[in-house]
CSV table of C-alpha atoms and ligand atoms in Angstrom, one decimal:
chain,number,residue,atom,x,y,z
A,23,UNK,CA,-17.1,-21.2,-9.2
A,24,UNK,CA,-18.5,-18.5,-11.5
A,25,UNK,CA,-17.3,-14.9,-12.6
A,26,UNK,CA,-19.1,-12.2,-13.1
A,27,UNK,CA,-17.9,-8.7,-14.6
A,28,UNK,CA,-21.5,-7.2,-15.1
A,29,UNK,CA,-23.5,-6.3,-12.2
A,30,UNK,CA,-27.0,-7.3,-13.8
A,31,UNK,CA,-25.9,-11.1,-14.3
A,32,UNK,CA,-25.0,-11.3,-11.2
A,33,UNK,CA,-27.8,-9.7,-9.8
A,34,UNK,CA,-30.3,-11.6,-11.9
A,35,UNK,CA,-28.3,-14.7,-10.3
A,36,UNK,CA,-28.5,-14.1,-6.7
A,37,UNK,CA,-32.1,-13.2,-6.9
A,38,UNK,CA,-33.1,-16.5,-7.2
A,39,UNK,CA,-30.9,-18.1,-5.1
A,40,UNK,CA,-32.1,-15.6,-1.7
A,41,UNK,CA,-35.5,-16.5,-3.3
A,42,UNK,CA,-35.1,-19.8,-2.5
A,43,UNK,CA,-34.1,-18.7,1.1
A,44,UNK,CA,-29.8,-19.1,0.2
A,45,UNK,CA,-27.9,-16.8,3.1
A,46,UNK,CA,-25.3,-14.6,1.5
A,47,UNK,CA,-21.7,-13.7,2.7
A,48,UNK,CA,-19.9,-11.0,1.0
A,49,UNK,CA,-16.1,-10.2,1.1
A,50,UNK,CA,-15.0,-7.1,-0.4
A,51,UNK,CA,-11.2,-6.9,-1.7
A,52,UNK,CA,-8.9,-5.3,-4.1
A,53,UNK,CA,-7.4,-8.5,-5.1
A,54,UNK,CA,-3.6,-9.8,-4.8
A,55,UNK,CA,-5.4,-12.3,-2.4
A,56,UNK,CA,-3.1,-13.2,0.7
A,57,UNK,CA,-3.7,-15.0,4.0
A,58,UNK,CA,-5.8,-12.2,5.2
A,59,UNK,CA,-8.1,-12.3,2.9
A,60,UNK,CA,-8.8,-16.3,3.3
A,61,UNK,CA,-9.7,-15.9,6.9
A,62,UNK,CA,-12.5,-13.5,5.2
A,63,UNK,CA,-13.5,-15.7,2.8
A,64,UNK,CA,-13.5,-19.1,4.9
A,65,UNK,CA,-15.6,-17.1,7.7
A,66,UNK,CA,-17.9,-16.2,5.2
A,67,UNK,CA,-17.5,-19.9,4.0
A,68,UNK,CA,-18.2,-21.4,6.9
A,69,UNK,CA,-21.6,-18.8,7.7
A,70,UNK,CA,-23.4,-18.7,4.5
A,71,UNK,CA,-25.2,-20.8,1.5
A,72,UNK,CA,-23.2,-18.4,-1.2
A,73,UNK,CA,-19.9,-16.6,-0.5
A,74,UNK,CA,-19.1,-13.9,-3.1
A,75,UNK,CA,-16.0,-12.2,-3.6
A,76,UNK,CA,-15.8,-9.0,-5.1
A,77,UNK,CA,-12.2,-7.7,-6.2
A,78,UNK,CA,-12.4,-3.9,-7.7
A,79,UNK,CA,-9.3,-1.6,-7.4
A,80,UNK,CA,-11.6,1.2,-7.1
A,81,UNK,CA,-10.6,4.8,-8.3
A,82,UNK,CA,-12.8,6.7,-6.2
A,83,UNK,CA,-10.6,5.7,-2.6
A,84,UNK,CA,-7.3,6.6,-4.5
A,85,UNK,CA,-5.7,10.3,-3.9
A,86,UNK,CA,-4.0,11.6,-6.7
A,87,UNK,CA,-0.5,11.3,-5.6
A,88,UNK,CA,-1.4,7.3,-4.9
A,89,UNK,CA,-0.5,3.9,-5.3
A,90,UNK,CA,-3.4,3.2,-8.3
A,91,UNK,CA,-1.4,2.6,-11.3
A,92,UNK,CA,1.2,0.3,-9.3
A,93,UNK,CA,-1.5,-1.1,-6.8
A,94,UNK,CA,-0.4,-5.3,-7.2
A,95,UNK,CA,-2.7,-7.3,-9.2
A,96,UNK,CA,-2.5,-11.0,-10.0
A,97,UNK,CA,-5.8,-12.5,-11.3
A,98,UNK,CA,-4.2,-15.7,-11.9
A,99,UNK,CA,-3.4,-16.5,-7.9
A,100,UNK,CA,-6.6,-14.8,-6.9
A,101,UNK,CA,-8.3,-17.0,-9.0
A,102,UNK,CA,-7.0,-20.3,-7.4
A,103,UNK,CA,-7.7,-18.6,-4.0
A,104,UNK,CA,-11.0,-18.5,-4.6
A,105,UNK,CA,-11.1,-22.3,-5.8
A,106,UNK,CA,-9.4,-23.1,-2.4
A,107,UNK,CA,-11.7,-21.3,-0.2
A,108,UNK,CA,-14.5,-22.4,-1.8
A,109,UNK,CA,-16.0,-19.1,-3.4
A,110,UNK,CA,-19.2,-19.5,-5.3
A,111,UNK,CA,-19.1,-16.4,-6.9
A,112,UNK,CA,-16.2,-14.0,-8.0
A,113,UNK,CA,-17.6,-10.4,-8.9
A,114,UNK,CA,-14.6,-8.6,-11.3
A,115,UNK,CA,-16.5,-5.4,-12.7
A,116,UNK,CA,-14.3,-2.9,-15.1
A,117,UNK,CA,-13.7,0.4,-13.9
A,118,UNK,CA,-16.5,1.4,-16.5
A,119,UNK,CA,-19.1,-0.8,-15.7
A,120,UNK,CA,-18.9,0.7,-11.9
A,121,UNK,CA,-18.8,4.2,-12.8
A,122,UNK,CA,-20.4,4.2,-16.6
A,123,UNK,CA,-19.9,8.1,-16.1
A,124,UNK,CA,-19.1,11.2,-13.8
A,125,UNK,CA,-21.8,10.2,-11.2
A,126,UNK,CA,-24.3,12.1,-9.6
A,127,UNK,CA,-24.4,11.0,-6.2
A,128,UNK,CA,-21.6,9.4,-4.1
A,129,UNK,CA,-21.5,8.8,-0.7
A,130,UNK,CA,-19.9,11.4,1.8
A,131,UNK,CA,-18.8,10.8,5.3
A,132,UNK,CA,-19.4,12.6,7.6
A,133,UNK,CA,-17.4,12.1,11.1
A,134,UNK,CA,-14.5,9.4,11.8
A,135,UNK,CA,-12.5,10.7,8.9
A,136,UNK,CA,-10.2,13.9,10.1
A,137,UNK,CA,-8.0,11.2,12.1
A,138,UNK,CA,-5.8,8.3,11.1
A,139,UNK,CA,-5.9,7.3,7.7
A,140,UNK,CA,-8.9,10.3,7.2
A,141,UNK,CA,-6.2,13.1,7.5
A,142,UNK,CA,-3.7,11.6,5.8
A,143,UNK,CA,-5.9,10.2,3.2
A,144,UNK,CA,-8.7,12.7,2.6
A,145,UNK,CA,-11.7,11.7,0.5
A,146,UNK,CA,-10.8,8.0,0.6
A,147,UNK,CA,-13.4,7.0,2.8
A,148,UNK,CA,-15.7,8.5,0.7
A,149,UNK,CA,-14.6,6.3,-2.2
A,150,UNK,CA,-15.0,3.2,-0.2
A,151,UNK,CA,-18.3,4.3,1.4
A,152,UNK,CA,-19.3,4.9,-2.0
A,153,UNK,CA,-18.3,1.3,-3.9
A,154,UNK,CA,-19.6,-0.3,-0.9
A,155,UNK,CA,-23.3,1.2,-1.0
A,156,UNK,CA,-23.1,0.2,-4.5
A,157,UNK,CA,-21.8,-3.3,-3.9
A,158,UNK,CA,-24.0,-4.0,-1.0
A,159,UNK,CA,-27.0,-3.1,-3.1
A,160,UNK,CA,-25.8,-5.0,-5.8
A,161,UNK,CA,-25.4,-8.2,-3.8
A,162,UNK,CA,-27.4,-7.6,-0.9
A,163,UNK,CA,-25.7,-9.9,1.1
A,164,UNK,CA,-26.8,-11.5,4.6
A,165,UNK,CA,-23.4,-11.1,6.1
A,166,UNK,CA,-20.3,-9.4,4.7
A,167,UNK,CA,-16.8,-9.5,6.4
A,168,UNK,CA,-13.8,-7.2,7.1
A,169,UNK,CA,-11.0,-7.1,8.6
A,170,UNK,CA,-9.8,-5.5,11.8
A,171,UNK,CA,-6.6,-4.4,9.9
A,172,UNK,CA,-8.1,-1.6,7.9
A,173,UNK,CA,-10.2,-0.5,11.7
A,174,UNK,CA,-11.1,3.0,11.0
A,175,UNK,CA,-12.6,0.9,7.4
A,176,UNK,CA,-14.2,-1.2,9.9
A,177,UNK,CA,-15.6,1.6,11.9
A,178,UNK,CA,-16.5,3.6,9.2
A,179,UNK,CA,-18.7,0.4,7.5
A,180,UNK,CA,-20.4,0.2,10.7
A,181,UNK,CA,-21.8,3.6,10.4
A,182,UNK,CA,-22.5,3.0,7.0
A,183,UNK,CA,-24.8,0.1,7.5
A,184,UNK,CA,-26.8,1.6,10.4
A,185,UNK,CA,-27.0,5.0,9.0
A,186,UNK,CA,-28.5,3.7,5.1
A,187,UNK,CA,-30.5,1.3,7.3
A,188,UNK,CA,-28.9,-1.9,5.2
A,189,UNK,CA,-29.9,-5.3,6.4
A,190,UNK,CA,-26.6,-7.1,6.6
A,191,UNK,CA,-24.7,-8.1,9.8
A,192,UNK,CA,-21.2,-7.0,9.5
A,193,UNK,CA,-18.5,-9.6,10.5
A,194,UNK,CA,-15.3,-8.3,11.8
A,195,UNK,CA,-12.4,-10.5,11.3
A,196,UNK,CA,-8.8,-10.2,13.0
A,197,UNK,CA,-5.9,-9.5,11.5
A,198,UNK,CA,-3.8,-12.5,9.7
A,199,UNK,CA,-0.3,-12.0,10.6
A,200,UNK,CA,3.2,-13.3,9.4
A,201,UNK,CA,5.6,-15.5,11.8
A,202,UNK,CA,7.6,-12.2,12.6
A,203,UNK,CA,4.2,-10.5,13.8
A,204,UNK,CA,3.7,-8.3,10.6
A,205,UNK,CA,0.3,-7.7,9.3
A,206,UNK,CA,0.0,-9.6,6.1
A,207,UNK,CA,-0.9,-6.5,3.8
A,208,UNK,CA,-0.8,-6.8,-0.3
A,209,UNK,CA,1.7,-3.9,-0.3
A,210,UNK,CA,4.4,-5.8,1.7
A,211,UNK,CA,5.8,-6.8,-1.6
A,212,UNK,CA,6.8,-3.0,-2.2
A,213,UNK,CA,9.2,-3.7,0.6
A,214,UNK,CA,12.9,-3.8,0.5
A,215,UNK,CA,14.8,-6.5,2.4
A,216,UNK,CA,15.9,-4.4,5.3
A,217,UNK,CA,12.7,-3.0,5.7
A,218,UNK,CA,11.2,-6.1,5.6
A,219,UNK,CA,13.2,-7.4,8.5
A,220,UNK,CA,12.0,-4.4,10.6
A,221,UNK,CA,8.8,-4.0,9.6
A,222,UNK,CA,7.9,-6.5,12.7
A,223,UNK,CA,8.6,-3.8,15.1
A,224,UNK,CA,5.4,-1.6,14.3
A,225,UNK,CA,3.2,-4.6,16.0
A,226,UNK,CA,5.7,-4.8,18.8
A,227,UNK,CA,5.3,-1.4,19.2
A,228,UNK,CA,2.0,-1.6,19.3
A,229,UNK,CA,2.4,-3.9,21.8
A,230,UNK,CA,4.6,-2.3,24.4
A,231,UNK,CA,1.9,0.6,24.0
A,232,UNK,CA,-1.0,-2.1,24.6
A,233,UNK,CA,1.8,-3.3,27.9
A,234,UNK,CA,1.7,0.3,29.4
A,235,UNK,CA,-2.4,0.4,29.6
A,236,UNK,CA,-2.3,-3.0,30.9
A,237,UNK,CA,0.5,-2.0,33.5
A,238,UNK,CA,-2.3,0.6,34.4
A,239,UNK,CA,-0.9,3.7,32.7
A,240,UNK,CA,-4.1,6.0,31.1
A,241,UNK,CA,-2.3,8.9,29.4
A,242,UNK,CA,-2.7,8.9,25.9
A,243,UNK,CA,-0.1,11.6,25.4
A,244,UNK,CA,2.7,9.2,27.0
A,245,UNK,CA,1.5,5.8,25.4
A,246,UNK,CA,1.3,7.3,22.2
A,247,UNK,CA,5.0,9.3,22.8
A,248,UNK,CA,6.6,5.7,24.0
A,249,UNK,CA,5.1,4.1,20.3
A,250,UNK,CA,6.6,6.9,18.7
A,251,UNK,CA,9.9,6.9,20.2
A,252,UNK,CA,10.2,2.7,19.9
A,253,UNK,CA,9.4,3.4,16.2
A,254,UNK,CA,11.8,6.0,15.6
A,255,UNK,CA,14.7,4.1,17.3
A,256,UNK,CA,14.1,0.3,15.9
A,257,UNK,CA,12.9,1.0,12.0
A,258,UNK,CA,14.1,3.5,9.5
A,259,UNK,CA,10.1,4.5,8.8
A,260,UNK,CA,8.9,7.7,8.5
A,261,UNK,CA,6.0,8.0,10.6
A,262,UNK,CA,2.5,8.8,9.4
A,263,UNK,CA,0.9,8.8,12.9
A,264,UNK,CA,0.9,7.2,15.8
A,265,UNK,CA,-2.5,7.3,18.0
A,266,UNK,CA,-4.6,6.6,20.6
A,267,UNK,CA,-8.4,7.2,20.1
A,268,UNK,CA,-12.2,5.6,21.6
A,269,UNK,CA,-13.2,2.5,19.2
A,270,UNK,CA,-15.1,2.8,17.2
A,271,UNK,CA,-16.1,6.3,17.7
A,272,UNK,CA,-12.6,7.2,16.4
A,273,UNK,CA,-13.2,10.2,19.2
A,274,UNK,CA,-10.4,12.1,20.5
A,275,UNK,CA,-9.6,10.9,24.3
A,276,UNK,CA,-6.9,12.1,26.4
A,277,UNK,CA,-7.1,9.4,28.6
A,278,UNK,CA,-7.9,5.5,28.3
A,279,UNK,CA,-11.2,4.5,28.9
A,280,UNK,CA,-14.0,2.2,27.6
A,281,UNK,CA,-12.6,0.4,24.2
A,282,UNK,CA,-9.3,2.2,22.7
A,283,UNK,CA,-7.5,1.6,18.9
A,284,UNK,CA,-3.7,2.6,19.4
A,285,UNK,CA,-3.0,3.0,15.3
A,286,UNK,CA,-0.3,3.6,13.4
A,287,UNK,CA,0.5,4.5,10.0
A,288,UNK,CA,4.4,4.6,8.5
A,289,UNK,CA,5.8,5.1,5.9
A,290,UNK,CA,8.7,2.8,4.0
A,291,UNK,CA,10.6,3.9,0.8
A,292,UNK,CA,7.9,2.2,-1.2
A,293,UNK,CA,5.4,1.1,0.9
A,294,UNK,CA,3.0,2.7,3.7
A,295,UNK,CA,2.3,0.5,6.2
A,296,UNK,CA,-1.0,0.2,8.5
A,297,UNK,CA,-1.2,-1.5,11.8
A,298,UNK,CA,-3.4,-1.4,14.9
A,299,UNK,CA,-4.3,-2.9,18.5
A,300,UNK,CA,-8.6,-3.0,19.4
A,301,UNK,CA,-8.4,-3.3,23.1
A,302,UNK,CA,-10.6,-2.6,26.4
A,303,UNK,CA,-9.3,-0.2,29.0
A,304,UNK,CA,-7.4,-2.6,30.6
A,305,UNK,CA,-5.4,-4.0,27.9
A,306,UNK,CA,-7.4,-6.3,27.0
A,307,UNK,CA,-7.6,-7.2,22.9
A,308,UNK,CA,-11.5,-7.2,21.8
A,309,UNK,CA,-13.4,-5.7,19.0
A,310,UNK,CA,-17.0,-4.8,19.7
A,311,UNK,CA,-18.4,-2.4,17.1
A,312,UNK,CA,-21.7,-0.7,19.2
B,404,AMP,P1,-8.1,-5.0,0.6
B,404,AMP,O1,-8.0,-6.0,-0.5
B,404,AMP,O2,-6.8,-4.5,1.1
B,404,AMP,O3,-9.1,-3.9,0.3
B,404,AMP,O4,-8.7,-5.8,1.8
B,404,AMP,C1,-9.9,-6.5,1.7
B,404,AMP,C2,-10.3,-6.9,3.0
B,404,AMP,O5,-9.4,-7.8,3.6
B,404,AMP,C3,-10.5,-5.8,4.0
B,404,AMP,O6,-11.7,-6.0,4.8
B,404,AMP,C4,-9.3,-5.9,4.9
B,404,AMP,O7,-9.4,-5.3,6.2
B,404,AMP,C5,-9.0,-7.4,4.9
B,404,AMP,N1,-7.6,-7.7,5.2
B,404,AMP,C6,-6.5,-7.2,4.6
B,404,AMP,N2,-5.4,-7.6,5.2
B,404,AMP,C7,-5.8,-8.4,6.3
B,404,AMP,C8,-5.1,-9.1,7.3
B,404,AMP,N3,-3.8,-9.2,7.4
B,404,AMP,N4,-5.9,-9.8,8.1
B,404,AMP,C9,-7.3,-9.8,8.1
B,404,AMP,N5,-7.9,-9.1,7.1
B,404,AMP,C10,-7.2,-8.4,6.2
């Protein structure tokens, strides 16, 4: 395993190794490397020549008012992560080296982005449409992988890669999740103890929502009204939003049809958590990103 923290090296690297015909997977992360993150890398294990792992903690897809400064970091366990899945090459780039100054061009999105995380979150997808074009055209990967976790990310990449015309097939990966149901997430450690022990209940609402569409109800208004009100009454969460949209369009619907994301975001003392269910109109879990 080899780690890079200039782009050039590693650029100068993977040139000859597509040269001589290597296929490339690429997992994107901001490090503190959990279960989630290995189903990435040993997909992208299992598919390519060369796996890469990038870990950046990028700036740009911050808000002010954010968890930046206290985002976790542990390069140590990352490290061994990486030895353990087998990834050829870690990319680490400073701040500095990825922005060397106020840039001139970033990358704006332009639809997707007033719902879910978009609202609450504005200009973050621009952040992470803008590191990705430039890691992609760094490492120009055959294949890169996400997960379904972050699904308006997911979305949001897909429209990214067909709209800059980029020649990488995007791998969507589902979500890793503890015993209890929770999503593993790297800002579960930001939760206290009794949080903790509810924090299980936003999958299950999830999942009664999920049980209402397969039961054969269609209205968004009451699905998303039942999430809320199992939310409110099982966890002490403040929530973000709770909703129902087409996937991956991210479209407004008033009823279910064609593939649905019921998503929800809520807030802990510490902690914001993000969970979601990709499912056909009949219930059915499925991720196809047209
Ligand atoms: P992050 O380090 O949070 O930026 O995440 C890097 C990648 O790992 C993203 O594609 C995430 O969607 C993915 N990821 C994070 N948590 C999970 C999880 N519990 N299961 C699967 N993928 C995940």
């Amino acid at each position: 395993m080899r780690i890079f923290s200039t782009a050039t090296e590693l650029q100068q690297e993977l040139a000859h190794l597509r040269a001589d015909g290597a296929t490339i997977g690429f997992v994107p992360t901001m490090g503190y490397l959990h279960e989630g993150h290995k189903s990435l890398l040993l997909e992208a294990r299992n598919q390519n020549d060369i796996v890469v792992l990038s870990i950046f903690v990028n700036p740009l897809q911050f808000g002010a008012n954010e968890d930046l400064d206290r985002y976790p970091r542990d390069e140590k366990r990352d490290m061994l992560v990486a030895l353990e899945t087998e990834v050829d090459f870690v990319f680490m780039p400073d701040v500095s080296d990825m922005y060397p100054e106020s840039p001139l061009v970033t990358v704006k999105v332009q639809s997707g982005v007033d719902v879910l995380c978009g609202s609450s979150r504005p200009g973050h997808f621009d952040g992470v449409a803008t590191v990705l074009t430039k890691l992609f055209t760094i490492i120009m990967p055959t294949r890169t992988y996400f997960g379904e976790k972050d699904a308006q990310q997911l979305a949001i990449v897909a429209g990214l890669i067909r709209d800059f015309n980029f020649p990488i097939e995007l791998i969507p990966v589902p979500t890793r999740r503890e015993a209890d149901g929770l999503a593993m997430s790297s800002r579960n450690v930001y939760l206290h103890e009794d949080e903790r022990k509810v924090a299980p209940k936003l999958q299950e609402a999830l999942q009664i929502g999920r049980g209402m569409i397969v039961a054969g109800e269609r209205d968004v208004e009451t699905i998303r009204q039942a999430v809320s009100h199992f939310i409110n009454t099982h966890t002490h969460g403040k929530i973000d939003y709770v909703d129902l949209l087409a996937y991956p369009s991210l479209e407004r619907i008033h009823r279910v049809e064609g593939q649905v994301i019921l998503a929800l975001a809520v807030y802990f003392q510490q902690a914001r958590l993000i969970d979601n269910v990709i499912m056909d109109q009949h219930g059915h879990q499925s991720t196809v990103l047209r």
